[in-house]
Short mmCIF file of the C-alpha atoms (twelve columns), coordinates in Angstrom:
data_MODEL
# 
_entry.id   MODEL 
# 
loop_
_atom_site.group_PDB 
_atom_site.id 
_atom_site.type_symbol 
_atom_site.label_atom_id 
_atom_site.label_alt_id 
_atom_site.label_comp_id 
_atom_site.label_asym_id 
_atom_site.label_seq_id 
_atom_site.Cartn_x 
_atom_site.Cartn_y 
_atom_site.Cartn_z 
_atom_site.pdbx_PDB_model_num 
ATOM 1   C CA . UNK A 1   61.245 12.350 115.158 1 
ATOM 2   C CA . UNK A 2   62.745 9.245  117.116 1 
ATOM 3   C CA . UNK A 3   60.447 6.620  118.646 1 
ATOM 4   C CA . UNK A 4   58.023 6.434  120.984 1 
ATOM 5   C CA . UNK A 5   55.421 9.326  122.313 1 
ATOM 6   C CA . UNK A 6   56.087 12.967 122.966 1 
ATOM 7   C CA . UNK A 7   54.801 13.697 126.432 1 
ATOM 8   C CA . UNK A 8   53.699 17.055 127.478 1 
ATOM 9   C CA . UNK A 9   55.476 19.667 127.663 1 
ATOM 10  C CA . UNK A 10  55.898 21.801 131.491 1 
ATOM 11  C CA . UNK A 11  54.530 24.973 129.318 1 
ATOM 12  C CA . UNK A 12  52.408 24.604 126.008 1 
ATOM 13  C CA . UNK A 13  54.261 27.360 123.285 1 
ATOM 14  C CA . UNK A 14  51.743 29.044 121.762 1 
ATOM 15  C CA . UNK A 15  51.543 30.053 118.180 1 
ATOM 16  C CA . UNK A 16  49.396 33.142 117.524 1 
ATOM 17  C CA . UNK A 17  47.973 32.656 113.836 1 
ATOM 18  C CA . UNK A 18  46.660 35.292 111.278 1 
ATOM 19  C CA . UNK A 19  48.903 37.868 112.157 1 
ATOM 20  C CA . UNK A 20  48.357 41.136 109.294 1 
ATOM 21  C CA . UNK A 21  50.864 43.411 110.055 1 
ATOM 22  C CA . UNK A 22  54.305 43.805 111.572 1 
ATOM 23  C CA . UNK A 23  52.782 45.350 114.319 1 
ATOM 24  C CA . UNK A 24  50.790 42.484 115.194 1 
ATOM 25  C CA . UNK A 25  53.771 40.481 115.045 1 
ATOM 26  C CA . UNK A 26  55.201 42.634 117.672 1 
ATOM 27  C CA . UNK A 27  52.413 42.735 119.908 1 
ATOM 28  C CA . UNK A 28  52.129 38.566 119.538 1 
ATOM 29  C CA . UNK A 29  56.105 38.236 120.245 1 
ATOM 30  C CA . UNK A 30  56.068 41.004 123.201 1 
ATOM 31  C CA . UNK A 31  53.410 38.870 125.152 1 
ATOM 32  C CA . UNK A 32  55.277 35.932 124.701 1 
ATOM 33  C CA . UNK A 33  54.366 34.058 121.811 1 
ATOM 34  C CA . UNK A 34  56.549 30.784 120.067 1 
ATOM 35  C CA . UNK A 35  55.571 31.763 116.815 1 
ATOM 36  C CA . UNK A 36  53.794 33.612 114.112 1 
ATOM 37  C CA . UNK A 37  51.393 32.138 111.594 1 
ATOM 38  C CA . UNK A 38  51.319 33.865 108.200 1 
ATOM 39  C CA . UNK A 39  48.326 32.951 105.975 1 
ATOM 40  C CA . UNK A 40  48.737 32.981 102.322 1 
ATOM 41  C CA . UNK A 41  45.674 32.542 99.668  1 
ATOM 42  C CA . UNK A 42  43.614 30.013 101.186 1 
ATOM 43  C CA . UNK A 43  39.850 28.697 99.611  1 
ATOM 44  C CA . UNK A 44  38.599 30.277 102.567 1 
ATOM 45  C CA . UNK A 45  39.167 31.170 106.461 1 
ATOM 46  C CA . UNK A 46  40.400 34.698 107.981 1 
ATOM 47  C CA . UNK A 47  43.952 36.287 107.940 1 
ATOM 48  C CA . UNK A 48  44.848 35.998 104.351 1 
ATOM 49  C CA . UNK A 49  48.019 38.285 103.259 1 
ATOM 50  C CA . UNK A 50  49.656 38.766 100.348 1 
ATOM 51  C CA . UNK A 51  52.963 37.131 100.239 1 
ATOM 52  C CA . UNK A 52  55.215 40.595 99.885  1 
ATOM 53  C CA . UNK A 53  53.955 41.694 103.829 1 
ATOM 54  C CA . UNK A 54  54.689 37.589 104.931 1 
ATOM 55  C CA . UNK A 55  58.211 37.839 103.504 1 
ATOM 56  C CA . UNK A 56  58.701 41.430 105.463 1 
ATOM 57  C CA . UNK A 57  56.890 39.980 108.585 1 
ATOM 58  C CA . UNK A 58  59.276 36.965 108.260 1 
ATOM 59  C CA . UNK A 59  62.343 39.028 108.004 1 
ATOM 60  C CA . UNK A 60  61.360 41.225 111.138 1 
ATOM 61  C CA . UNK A 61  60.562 37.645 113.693 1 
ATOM 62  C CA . UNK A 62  63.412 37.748 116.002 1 
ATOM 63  C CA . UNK A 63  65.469 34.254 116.909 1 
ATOM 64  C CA . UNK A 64  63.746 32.261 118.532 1 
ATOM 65  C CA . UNK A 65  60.461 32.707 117.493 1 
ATOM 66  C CA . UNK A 66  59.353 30.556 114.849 1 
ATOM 67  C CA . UNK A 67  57.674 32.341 111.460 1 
ATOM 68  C CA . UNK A 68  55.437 29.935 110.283 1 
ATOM 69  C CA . UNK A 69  54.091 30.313 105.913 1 
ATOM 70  C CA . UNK A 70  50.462 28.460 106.257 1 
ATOM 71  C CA . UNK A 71  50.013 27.044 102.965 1 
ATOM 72  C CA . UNK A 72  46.988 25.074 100.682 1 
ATOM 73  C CA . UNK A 73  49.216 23.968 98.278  1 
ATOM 74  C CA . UNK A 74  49.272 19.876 97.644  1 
ATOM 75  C CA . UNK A 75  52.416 19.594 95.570  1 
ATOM 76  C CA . UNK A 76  56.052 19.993 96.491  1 
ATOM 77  C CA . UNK A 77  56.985 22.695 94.127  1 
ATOM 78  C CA . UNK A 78  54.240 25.316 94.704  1 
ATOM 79  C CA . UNK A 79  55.331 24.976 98.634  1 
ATOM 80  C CA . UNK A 80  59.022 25.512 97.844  1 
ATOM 81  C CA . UNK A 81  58.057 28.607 95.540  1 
ATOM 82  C CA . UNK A 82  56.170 29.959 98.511  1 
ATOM 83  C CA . UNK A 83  58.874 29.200 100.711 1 
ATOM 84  C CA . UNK A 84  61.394 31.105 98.902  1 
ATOM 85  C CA . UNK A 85  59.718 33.674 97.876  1 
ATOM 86  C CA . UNK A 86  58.720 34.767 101.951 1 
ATOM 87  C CA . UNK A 87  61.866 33.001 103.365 1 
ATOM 88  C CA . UNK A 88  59.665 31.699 106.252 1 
ATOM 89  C CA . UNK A 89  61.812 28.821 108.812 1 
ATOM 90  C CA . UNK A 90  58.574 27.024 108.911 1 
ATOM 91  C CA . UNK A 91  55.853 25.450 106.528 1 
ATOM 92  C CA . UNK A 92  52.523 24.526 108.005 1 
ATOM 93  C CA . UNK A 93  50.543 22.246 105.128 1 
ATOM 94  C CA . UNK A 94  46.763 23.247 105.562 1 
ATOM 95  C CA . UNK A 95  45.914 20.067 102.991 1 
ATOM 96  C CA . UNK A 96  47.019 16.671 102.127 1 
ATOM 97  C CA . UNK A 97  49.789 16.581 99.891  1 
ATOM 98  C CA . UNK A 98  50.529 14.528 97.629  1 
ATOM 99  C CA . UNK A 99  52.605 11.679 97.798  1 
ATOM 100 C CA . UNK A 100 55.752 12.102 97.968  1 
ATOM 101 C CA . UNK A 101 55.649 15.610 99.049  1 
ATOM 102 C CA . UNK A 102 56.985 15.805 101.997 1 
ATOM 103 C CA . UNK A 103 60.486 14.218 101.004 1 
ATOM 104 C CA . UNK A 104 60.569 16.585 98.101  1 
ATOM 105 C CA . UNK A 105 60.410 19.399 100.528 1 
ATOM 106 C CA . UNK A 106 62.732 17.535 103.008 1 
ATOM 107 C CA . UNK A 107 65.574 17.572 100.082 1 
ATOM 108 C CA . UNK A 108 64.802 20.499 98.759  1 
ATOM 109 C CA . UNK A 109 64.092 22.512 101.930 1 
ATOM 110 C CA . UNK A 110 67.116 21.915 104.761 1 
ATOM 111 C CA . UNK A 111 66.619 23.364 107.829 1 
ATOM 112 C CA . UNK A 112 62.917 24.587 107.166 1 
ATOM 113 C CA . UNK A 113 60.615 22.352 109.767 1 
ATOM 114 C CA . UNK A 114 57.543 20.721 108.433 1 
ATOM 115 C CA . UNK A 115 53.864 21.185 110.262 1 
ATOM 116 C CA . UNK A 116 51.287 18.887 108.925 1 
ATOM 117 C CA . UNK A 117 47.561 19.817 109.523 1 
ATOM 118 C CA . UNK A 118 45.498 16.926 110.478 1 
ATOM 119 C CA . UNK A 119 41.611 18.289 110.613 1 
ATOM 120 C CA . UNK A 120 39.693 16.254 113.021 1 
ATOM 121 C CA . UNK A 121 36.719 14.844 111.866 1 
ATOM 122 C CA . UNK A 122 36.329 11.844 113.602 1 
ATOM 123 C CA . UNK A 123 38.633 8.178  115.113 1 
ATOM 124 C CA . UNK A 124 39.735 8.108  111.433 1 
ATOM 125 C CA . UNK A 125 42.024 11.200 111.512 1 
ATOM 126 C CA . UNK A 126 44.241 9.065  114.085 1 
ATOM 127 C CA . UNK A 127 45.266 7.012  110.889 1 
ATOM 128 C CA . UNK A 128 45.696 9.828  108.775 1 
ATOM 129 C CA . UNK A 129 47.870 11.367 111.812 1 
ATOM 130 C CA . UNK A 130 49.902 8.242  112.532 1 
ATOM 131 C CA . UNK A 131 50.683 7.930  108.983 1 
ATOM 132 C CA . UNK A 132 52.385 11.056 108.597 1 
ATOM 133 C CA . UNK A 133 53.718 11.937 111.834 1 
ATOM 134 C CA . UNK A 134 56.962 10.126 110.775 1 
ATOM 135 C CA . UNK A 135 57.869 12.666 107.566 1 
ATOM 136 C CA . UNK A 136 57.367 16.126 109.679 1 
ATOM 137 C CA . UNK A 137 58.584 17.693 112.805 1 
ATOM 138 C CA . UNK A 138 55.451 18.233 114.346 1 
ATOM 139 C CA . UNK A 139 51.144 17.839 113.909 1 
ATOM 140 C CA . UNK A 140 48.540 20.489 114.651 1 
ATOM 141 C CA . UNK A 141 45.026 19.159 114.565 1 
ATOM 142 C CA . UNK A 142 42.503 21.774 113.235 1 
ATOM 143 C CA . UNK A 143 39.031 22.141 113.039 1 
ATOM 144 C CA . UNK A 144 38.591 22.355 108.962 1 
ATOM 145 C CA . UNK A 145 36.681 20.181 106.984 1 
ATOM 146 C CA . UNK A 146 38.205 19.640 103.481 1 
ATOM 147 C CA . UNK A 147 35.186 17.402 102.278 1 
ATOM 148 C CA . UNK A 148 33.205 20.613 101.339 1 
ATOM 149 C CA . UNK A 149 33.335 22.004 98.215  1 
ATOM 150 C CA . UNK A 150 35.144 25.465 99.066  1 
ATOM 151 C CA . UNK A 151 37.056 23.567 101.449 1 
ATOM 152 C CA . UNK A 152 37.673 24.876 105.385 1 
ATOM 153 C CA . UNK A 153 41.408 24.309 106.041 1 
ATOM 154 C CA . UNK A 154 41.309 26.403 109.348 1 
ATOM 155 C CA . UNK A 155 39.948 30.072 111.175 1 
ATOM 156 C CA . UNK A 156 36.566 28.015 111.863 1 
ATOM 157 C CA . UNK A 157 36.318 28.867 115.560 1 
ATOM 158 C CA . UNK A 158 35.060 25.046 116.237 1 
ATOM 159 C CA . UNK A 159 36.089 22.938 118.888 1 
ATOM 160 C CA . UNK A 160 36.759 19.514 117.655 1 
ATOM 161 C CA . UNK A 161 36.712 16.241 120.303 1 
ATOM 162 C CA . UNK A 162 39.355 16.877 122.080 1 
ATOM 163 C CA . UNK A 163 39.455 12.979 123.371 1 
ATOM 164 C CA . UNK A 164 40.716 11.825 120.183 1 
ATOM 165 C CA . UNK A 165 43.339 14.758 119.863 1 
ATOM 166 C CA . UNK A 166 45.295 13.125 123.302 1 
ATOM 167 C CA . UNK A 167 44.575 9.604  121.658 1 
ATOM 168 C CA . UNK A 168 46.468 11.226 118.495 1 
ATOM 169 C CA . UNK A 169 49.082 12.665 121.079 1 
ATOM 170 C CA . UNK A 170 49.775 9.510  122.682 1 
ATOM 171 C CA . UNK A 171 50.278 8.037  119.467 1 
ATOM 172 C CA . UNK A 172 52.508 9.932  117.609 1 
ATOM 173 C CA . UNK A 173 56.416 10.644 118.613 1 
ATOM 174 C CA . UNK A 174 56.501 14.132 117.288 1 
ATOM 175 C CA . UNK A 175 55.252 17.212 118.871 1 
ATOM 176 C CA . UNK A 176 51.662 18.304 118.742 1 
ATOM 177 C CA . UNK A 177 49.280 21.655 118.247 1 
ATOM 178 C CA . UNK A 178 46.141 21.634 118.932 1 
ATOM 179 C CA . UNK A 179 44.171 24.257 117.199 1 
ATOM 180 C CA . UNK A 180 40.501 25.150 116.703 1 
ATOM 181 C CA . UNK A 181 37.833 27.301 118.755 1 
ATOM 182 C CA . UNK A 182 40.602 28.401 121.583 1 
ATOM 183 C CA . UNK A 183 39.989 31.212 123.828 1 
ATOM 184 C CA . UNK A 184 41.052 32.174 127.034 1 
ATOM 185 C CA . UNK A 185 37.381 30.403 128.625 1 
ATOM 186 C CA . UNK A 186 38.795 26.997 127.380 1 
ATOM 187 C CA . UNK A 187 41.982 26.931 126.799 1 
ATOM 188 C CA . UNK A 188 43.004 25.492 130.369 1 
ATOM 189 C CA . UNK A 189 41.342 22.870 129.486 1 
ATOM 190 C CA . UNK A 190 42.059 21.731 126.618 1 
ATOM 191 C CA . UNK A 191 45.789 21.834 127.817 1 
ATOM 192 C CA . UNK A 192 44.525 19.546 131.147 1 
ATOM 193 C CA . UNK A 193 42.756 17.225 128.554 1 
ATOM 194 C CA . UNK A 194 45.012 16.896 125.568 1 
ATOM 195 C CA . UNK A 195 48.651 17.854 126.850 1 
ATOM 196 C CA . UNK A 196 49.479 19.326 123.573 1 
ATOM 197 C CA . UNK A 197 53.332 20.660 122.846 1 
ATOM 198 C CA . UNK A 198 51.507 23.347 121.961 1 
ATOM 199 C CA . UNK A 199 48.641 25.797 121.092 1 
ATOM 200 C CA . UNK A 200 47.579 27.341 117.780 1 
ATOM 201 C CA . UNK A 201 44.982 30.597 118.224 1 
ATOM 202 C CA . UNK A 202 43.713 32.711 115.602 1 
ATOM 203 C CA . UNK A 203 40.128 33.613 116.715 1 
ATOM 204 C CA . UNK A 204 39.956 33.385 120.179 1 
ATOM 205 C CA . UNK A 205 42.355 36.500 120.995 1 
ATOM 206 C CA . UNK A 206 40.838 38.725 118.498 1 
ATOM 207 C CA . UNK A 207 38.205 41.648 118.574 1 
ATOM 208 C CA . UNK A 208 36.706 42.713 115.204 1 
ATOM 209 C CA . UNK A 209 39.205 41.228 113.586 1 
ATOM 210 C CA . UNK A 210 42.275 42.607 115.138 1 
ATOM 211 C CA . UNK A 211 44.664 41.203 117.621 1 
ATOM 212 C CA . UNK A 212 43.363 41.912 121.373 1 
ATOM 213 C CA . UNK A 213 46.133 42.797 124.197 1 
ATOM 214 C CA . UNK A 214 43.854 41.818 126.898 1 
ATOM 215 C CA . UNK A 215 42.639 38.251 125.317 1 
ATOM 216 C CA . UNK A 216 45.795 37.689 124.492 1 
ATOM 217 C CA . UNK A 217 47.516 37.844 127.798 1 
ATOM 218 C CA . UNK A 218 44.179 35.780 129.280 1 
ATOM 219 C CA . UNK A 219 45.252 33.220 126.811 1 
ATOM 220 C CA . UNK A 220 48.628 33.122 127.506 1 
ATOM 221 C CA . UNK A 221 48.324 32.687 131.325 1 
ATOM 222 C CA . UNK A 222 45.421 30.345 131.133 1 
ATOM 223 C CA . UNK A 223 47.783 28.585 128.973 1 
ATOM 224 C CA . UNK A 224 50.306 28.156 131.743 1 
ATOM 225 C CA . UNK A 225 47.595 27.422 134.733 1 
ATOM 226 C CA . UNK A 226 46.269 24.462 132.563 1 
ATOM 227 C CA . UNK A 227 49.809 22.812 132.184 1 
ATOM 228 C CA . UNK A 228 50.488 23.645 136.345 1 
# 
């Protein structure tokens, strides 16, 4: 974590979300992705899987690539249940927790890195953001709503304001993803605009539901132009 601001990065990694199936794990990795996002029961939002095919998925990510559990649960145990039931190396938290929570799964979790989801709604998720940037290794700022009452806690294919996404980057020291409505058509821009460390996709580089070679690869080398 360490002080001061994480700048950008020369290359955004990009983490392709709501991947179903070991094969679409393979195509995400062969094309170059960072990491894999692995959705588990969620009040609503695409990519669900049970947790039996995320713990295979998890065991098949080579090094280097980061297998990421996304999770709704608020409370420390429920997480660390989830975690070793899938044996994931990463824990993205879709929801506030509660307090406390993130120690708890600090202690009881070595080694396994901590994503926070910050949902942008507006200048008041940069407080939410700044106040618990310093108890995870990195933010990705979504495009969920959890005011509603089946709450969105990501897969909306919404842009949010992108402006106060690079005010939340400039203020936080650890790295950041920026998620929400990302396609190949914008996502030079957003990485011109925000600087994120990196890029979280679901959406944007699928066709009928299913992982798309060809958006894909436009992603990923839009990707690059935008941080060149």
């Amino acid at each position: 974590m360490g002080n001061g601001t994480m700048e950008p990065t020369a290359r955004p990694r990009v983490k392709i979300c709501c991947i179903s199936s070991p094969e679409e794990a393979s195509l995400a990795v062969r094309a170059g992705a960072s990491a894999l996002g692995l959705v588990s029961e969620m009040p609503s939002g695409p990519g669900v899987i049970p947790e039996d095919l995320i713990a295979r998925i998890a065991a098949g990510t080579p090094p280097g690539v980061a297998s990421v559990l996304l999770t709704c649960r608020p409370d420390a145990a429920s997480v660390i249940g989830q975690q070793r039931r899938t044996r994931v190396n990463t824990l993205q938290l879709c929801d506030r927790m509660e307090q406390g929570a993130h120690q708890e799964l600090r202690e009881a979790l070595p080694g396994i890195a901590l994503i926070q989801v910050i949902h942008v709604t507006g200048p008041e998720s940069m407080e939410e953001a700044i106040a618990v940037a310093p108890y995870v290794n990195a933010l990705l700022l979504d495009s969920g709503n959890q005011s509603l009452a089946v709450k969105e806690l990501g897969g909306t294919g919404r842009v949010h304001d992108w402006e106060i996404s690079r005010a939340i980057r400039e203020a936080v020291a650890v790295p950041l993803f920026l998620a929400g409505g990302l396609a190949p058509g914008n996502v030079a821009e957003a990485v011109r605009r925000v600087g994120p460390y990196g890029l979280d996709v679901c959406t944007g580089v699928r066709t009928a539901g299913r992982l798309d070679p060809e958006k894909l690869t436009a992603l990923l080398d839009a990707a690059a132009r935008g941080a060149s």
